[in-house]
XYZ file of C-alpha atoms in Angstrom:
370
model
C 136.456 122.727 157.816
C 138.060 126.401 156.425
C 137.428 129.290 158.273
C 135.284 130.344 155.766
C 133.341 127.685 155.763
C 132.602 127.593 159.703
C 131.901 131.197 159.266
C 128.830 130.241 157.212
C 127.928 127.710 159.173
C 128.204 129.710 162.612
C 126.284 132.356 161.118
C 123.305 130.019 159.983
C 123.138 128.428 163.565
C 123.269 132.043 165.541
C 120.497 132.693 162.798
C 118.216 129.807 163.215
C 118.942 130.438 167.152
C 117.646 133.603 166.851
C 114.876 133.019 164.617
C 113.964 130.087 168.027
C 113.771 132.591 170.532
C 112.307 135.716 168.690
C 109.222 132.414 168.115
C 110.190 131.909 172.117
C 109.289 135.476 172.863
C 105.918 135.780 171.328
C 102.635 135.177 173.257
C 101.183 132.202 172.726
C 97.735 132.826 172.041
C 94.424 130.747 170.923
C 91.367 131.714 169.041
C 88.936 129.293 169.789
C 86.054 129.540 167.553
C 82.641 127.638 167.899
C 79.716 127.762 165.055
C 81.650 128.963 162.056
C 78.682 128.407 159.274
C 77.927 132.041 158.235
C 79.269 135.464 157.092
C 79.948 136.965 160.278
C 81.990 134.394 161.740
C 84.819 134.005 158.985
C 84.941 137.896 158.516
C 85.538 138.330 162.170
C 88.050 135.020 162.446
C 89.928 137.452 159.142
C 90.141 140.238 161.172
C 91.591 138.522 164.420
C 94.309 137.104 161.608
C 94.660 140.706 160.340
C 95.144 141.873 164.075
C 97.386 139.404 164.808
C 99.696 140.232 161.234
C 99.875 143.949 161.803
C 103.523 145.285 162.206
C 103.178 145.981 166.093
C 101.906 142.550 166.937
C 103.011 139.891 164.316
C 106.619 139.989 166.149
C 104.577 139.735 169.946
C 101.778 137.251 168.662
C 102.078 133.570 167.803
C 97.902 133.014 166.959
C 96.964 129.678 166.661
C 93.139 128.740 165.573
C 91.041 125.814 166.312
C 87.559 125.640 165.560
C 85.112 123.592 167.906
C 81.416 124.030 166.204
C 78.042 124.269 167.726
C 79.453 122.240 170.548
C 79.678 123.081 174.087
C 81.814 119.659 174.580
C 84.050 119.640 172.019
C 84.966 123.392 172.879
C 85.520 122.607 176.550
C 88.104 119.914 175.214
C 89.533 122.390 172.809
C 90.502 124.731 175.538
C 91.477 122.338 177.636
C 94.305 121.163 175.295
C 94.862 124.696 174.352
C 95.974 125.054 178.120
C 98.362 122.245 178.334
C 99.625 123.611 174.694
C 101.169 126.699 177.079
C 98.579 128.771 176.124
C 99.079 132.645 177.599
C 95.786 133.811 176.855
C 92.933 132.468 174.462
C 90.103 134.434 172.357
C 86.847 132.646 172.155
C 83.544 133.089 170.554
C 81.699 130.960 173.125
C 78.995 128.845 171.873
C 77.331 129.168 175.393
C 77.823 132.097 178.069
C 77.409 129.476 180.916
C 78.774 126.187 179.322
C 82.414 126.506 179.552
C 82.731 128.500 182.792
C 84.426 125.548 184.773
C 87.093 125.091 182.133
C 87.482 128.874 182.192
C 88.216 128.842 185.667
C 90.504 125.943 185.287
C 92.520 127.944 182.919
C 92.592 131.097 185.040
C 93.452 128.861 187.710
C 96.800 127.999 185.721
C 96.937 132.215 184.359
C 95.723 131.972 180.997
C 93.719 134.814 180.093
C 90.227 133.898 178.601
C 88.684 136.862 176.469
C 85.457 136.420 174.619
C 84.497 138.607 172.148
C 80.053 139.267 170.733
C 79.220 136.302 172.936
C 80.163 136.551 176.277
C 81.304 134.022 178.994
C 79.903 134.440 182.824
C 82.575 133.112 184.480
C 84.088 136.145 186.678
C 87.592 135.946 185.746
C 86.953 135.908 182.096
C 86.878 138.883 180.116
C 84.347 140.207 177.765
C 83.900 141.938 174.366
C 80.422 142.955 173.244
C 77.675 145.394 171.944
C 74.354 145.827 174.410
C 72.827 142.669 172.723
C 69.577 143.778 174.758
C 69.443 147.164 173.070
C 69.774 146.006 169.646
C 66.661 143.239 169.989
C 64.744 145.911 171.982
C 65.367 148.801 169.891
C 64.657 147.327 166.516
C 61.365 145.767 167.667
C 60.450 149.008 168.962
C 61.543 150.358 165.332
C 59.480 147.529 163.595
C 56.581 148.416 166.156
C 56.573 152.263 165.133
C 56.576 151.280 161.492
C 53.641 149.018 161.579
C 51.415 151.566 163.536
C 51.551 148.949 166.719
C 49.509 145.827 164.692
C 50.199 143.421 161.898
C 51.857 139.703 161.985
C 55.176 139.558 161.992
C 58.268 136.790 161.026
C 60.812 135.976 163.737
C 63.957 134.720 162.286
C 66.671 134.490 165.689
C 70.308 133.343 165.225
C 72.474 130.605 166.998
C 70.276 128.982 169.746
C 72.079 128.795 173.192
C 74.546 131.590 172.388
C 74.341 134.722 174.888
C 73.508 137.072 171.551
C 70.212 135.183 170.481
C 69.258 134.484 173.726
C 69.727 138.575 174.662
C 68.292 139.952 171.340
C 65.072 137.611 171.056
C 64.270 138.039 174.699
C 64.544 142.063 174.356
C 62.720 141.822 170.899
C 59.679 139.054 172.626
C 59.467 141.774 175.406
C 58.896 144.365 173.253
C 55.883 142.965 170.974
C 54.522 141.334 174.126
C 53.530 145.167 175.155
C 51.584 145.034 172.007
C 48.239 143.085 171.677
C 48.037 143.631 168.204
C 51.471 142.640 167.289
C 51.199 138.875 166.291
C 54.422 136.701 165.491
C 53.177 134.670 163.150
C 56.139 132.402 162.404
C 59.317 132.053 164.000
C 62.597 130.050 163.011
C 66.200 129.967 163.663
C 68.584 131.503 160.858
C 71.907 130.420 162.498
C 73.225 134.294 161.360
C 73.197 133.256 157.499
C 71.341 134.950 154.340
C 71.306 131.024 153.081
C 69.730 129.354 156.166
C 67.326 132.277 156.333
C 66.515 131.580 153.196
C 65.272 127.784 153.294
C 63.825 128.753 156.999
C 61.621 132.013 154.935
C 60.570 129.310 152.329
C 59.306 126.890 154.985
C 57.223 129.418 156.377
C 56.136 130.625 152.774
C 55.043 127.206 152.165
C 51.857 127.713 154.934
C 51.728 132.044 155.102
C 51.941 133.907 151.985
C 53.821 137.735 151.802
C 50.260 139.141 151.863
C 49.737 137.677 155.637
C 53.121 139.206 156.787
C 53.470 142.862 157.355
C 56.862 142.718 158.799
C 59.810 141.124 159.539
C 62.434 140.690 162.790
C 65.691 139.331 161.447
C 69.062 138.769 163.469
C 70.439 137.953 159.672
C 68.275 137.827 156.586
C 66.915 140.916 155.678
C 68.808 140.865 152.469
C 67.667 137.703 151.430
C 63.589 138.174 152.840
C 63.847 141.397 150.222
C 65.361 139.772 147.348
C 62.723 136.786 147.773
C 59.715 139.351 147.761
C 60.866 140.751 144.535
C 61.351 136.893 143.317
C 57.628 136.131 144.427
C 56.299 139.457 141.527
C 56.945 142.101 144.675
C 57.607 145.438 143.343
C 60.509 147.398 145.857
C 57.951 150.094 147.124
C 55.845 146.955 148.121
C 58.776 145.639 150.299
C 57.949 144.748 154.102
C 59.745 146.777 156.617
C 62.801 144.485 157.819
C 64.614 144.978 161.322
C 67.815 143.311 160.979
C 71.360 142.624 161.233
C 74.075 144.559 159.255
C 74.814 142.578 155.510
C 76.229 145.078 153.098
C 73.953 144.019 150.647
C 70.725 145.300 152.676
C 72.087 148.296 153.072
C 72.962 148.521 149.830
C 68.610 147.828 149.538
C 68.511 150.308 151.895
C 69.427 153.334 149.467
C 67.463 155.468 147.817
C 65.811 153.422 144.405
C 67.619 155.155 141.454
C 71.035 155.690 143.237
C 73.890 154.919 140.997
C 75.998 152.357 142.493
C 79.308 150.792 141.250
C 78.809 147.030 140.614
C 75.084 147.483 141.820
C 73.055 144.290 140.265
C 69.103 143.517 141.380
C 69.216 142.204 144.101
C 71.955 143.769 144.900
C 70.748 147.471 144.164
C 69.789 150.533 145.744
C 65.475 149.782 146.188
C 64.843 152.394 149.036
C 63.759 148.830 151.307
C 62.444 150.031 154.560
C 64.595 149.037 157.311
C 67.239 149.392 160.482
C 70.158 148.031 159.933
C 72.105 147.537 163.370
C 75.416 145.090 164.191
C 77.357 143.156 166.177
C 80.609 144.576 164.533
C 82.638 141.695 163.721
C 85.797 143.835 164.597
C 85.315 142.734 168.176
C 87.464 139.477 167.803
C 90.433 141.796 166.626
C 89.447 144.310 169.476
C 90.066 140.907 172.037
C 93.479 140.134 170.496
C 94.657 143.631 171.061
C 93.492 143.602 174.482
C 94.731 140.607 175.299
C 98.343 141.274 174.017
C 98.275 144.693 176.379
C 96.950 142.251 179.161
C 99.682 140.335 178.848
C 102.256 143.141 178.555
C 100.885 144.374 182.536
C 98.563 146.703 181.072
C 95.192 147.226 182.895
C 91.725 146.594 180.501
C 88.334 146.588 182.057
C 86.833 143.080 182.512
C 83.753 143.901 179.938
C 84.452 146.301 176.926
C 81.026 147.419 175.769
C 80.925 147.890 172.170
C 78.660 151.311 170.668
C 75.533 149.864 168.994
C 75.704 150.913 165.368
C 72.226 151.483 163.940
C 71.546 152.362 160.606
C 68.417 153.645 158.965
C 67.302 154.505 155.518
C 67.728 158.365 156.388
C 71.318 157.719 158.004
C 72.551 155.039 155.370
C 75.732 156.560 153.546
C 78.135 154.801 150.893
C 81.833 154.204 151.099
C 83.072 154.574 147.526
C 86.430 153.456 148.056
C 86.501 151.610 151.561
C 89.085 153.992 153.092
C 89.916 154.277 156.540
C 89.090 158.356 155.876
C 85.725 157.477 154.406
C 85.131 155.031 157.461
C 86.217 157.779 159.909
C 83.769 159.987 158.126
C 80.931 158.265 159.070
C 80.442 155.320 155.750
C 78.617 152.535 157.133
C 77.838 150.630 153.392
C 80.188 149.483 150.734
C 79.957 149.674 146.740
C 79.314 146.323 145.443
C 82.141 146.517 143.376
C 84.368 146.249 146.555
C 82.404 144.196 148.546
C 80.847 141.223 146.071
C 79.649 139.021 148.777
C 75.821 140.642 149.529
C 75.699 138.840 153.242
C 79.373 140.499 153.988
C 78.801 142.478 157.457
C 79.487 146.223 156.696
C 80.023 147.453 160.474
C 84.474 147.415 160.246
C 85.184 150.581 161.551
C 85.958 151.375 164.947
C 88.667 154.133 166.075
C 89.811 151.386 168.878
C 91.119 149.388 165.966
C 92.888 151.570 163.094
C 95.003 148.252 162.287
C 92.528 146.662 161.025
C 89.537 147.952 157.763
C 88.181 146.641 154.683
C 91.430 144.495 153.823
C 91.194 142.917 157.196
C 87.205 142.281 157.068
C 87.467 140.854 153.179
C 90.807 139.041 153.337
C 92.888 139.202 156.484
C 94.817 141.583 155.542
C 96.273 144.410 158.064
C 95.494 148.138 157.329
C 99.516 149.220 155.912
């Protein structure tokens, strides 16, 4: 071989060497997802990604994903393997806050950090990543309450049965309308957290109670999709019921004043002045986890349960983000033009000052903030 030619070769081997143990140094880390089947879910699994591809993590973070379903089992198994995998830490969206606690403490047991981010996990050594799922069922059946004078028959449409978040919310909400006699649920379903489930579970009920028996409606997800059947059914938007629900774009894009001139704004997906509150679960949370589980890892100190501010919205407090900058975002926009955001069940809740590395790139795409 020339010199020359071992030169080449020498450098590709130091190269490839170094390119091993730069993938050597990074922190092995999980996201272990469970129900996956609505909006929410993949826009907070894109913004773990973008977390995870920002310039001061993508050289610390190798992220692997797995997703498990609506199954306590399989995601027990999942984690399991994600252990013996070398695991350093794994972020999980539990499927049940009590279900997975022994393999939890297995994996603690063998220092691999367990984070859970919106649904949380019991088991003591875990950490946690959540809104006050009690205060947002409580305070928007209190909302719902005030706007139906304390009477009238009201829909119920809760999200992913067994998870710590509909269990929370609907038990606040129940609470709530149990103080009040005249407050009648007249139907209640579960909407798994998507405008299409809630959908087919609002038709069922439509089949047996018409709009004229229901005065208003409780939604974890939906409200989007309850308004834009009413004005299917002959509704007109001033005869809309008042919805208390979670945080799609495209109901607070209902939520704006009727006449507003909207980029990309198309009926349903218009400005109709539809009475509601508007509050989230901000799907940030996952990327919030990975950060804090990368300064875990480095020998930082974080608290065992990060609780997340509850961000309501009302049709007084609703404001558009024309351009979906981090500036606008920091400003206090909490709904995006329809021209940016084409997907009406998209959850507009992104910003948080905890994570400037990830917006509106990260939330639509997976991308990182630049």
């Amino acid at each position: 071989m020339t010199r020359m030619r071992w030169l080449v070769a020498s450098a590709a081997v130091l190269g490839l060497m170094a390119g091993q143990a730069t993938a050597a140094d990074k922190h092995k880390i999980f996201l272990s997802m469970s129900y996956i089947g609505n909006d929410w879910q993949a826009e907070a699994a894109n913004m773990v990604k973008a977390m995870a591809a920002h310039k001061d993590f993508k050289d610390k973070v190798d992220l692997q994903i797995q997703v498990a379903g609506p199954n306590a089992q399989r995601q027990i198994q999942q984690i399991n393997a994600m252990v013996q995998q070398g695991a350093e830490a794994i972020v999980v969206y539990p499927i049940s806050p009590t279900a997975l606690n022994q393999v939890v403490k297995n994996a603690c047991d063998k220092g691999v950090m367990i984070i859970a981010y919106d649904a949380e996990i019991t088991e003591p050594c875990a950490y946690n990543v959540s809104i006050d799922q009690e205060e947002a069922g409580r305070v928007t059946a209190e909302w719902l309450v005030d706007k139906l004078g304390g009477k009238g028959n009201i829909v119920a449409i809760t999200g992913v049965p067994g998870t710590s978040v509909d269990t929370l919310r609907t038990k606040a909400a129940k609470d709530v309308f149990a103080k009040h006699p005249d407050i009648r649920i007249l139907a209640e379903a579960n909407g798994m957290w998507s405008q299409a489930v809630a959908r087919t579970e609002l038709s069922k009920i439509l089949a047996t109670h018409s709009w004229d028996k229901i005065d208003g409606l409780w939604m974890q997800a939906g409200c989007f999709t309850a308004n834009s059947m009413q004005l299917e059914s002959g509704k007109k938007p001033e005869e809309l019921k008042p919805c208390a629900g979670e945080g799609s774009n495209g109901g607070r894009i209902q939520m704006l004043p009727a006449g507003t001139e909207v980029e990309g704004a198309n009926s349903p997906y218009a400005p109709m002045g539809a009475p509601r509150i508007s509050y989230a679960s901000p799907p940030y949370s996952g990327g919030l986890a990975l950060k804090l589980a990368v300064q875990k890892l480095e020998g930082k100190d974080i608290p065992k349960l990060t609780k997340l501010p509850l961000p309501i919205v009302k049709n007084d407090t609703v404001k558009l983000c024309a351009e979906g900058t981090w500036k606008e975002m920091e400003a206090g926009c909490n709904v995006f033009l329809p021209s940016l955001v084409s997907n009406p069940g998209w959850f507009a809740s992104i910003y948080s000052p905890e994570t400037p590395e990830i917006g509106l790139q990260a939330a639509l795409v997976g991308q990182p903030e630049s």
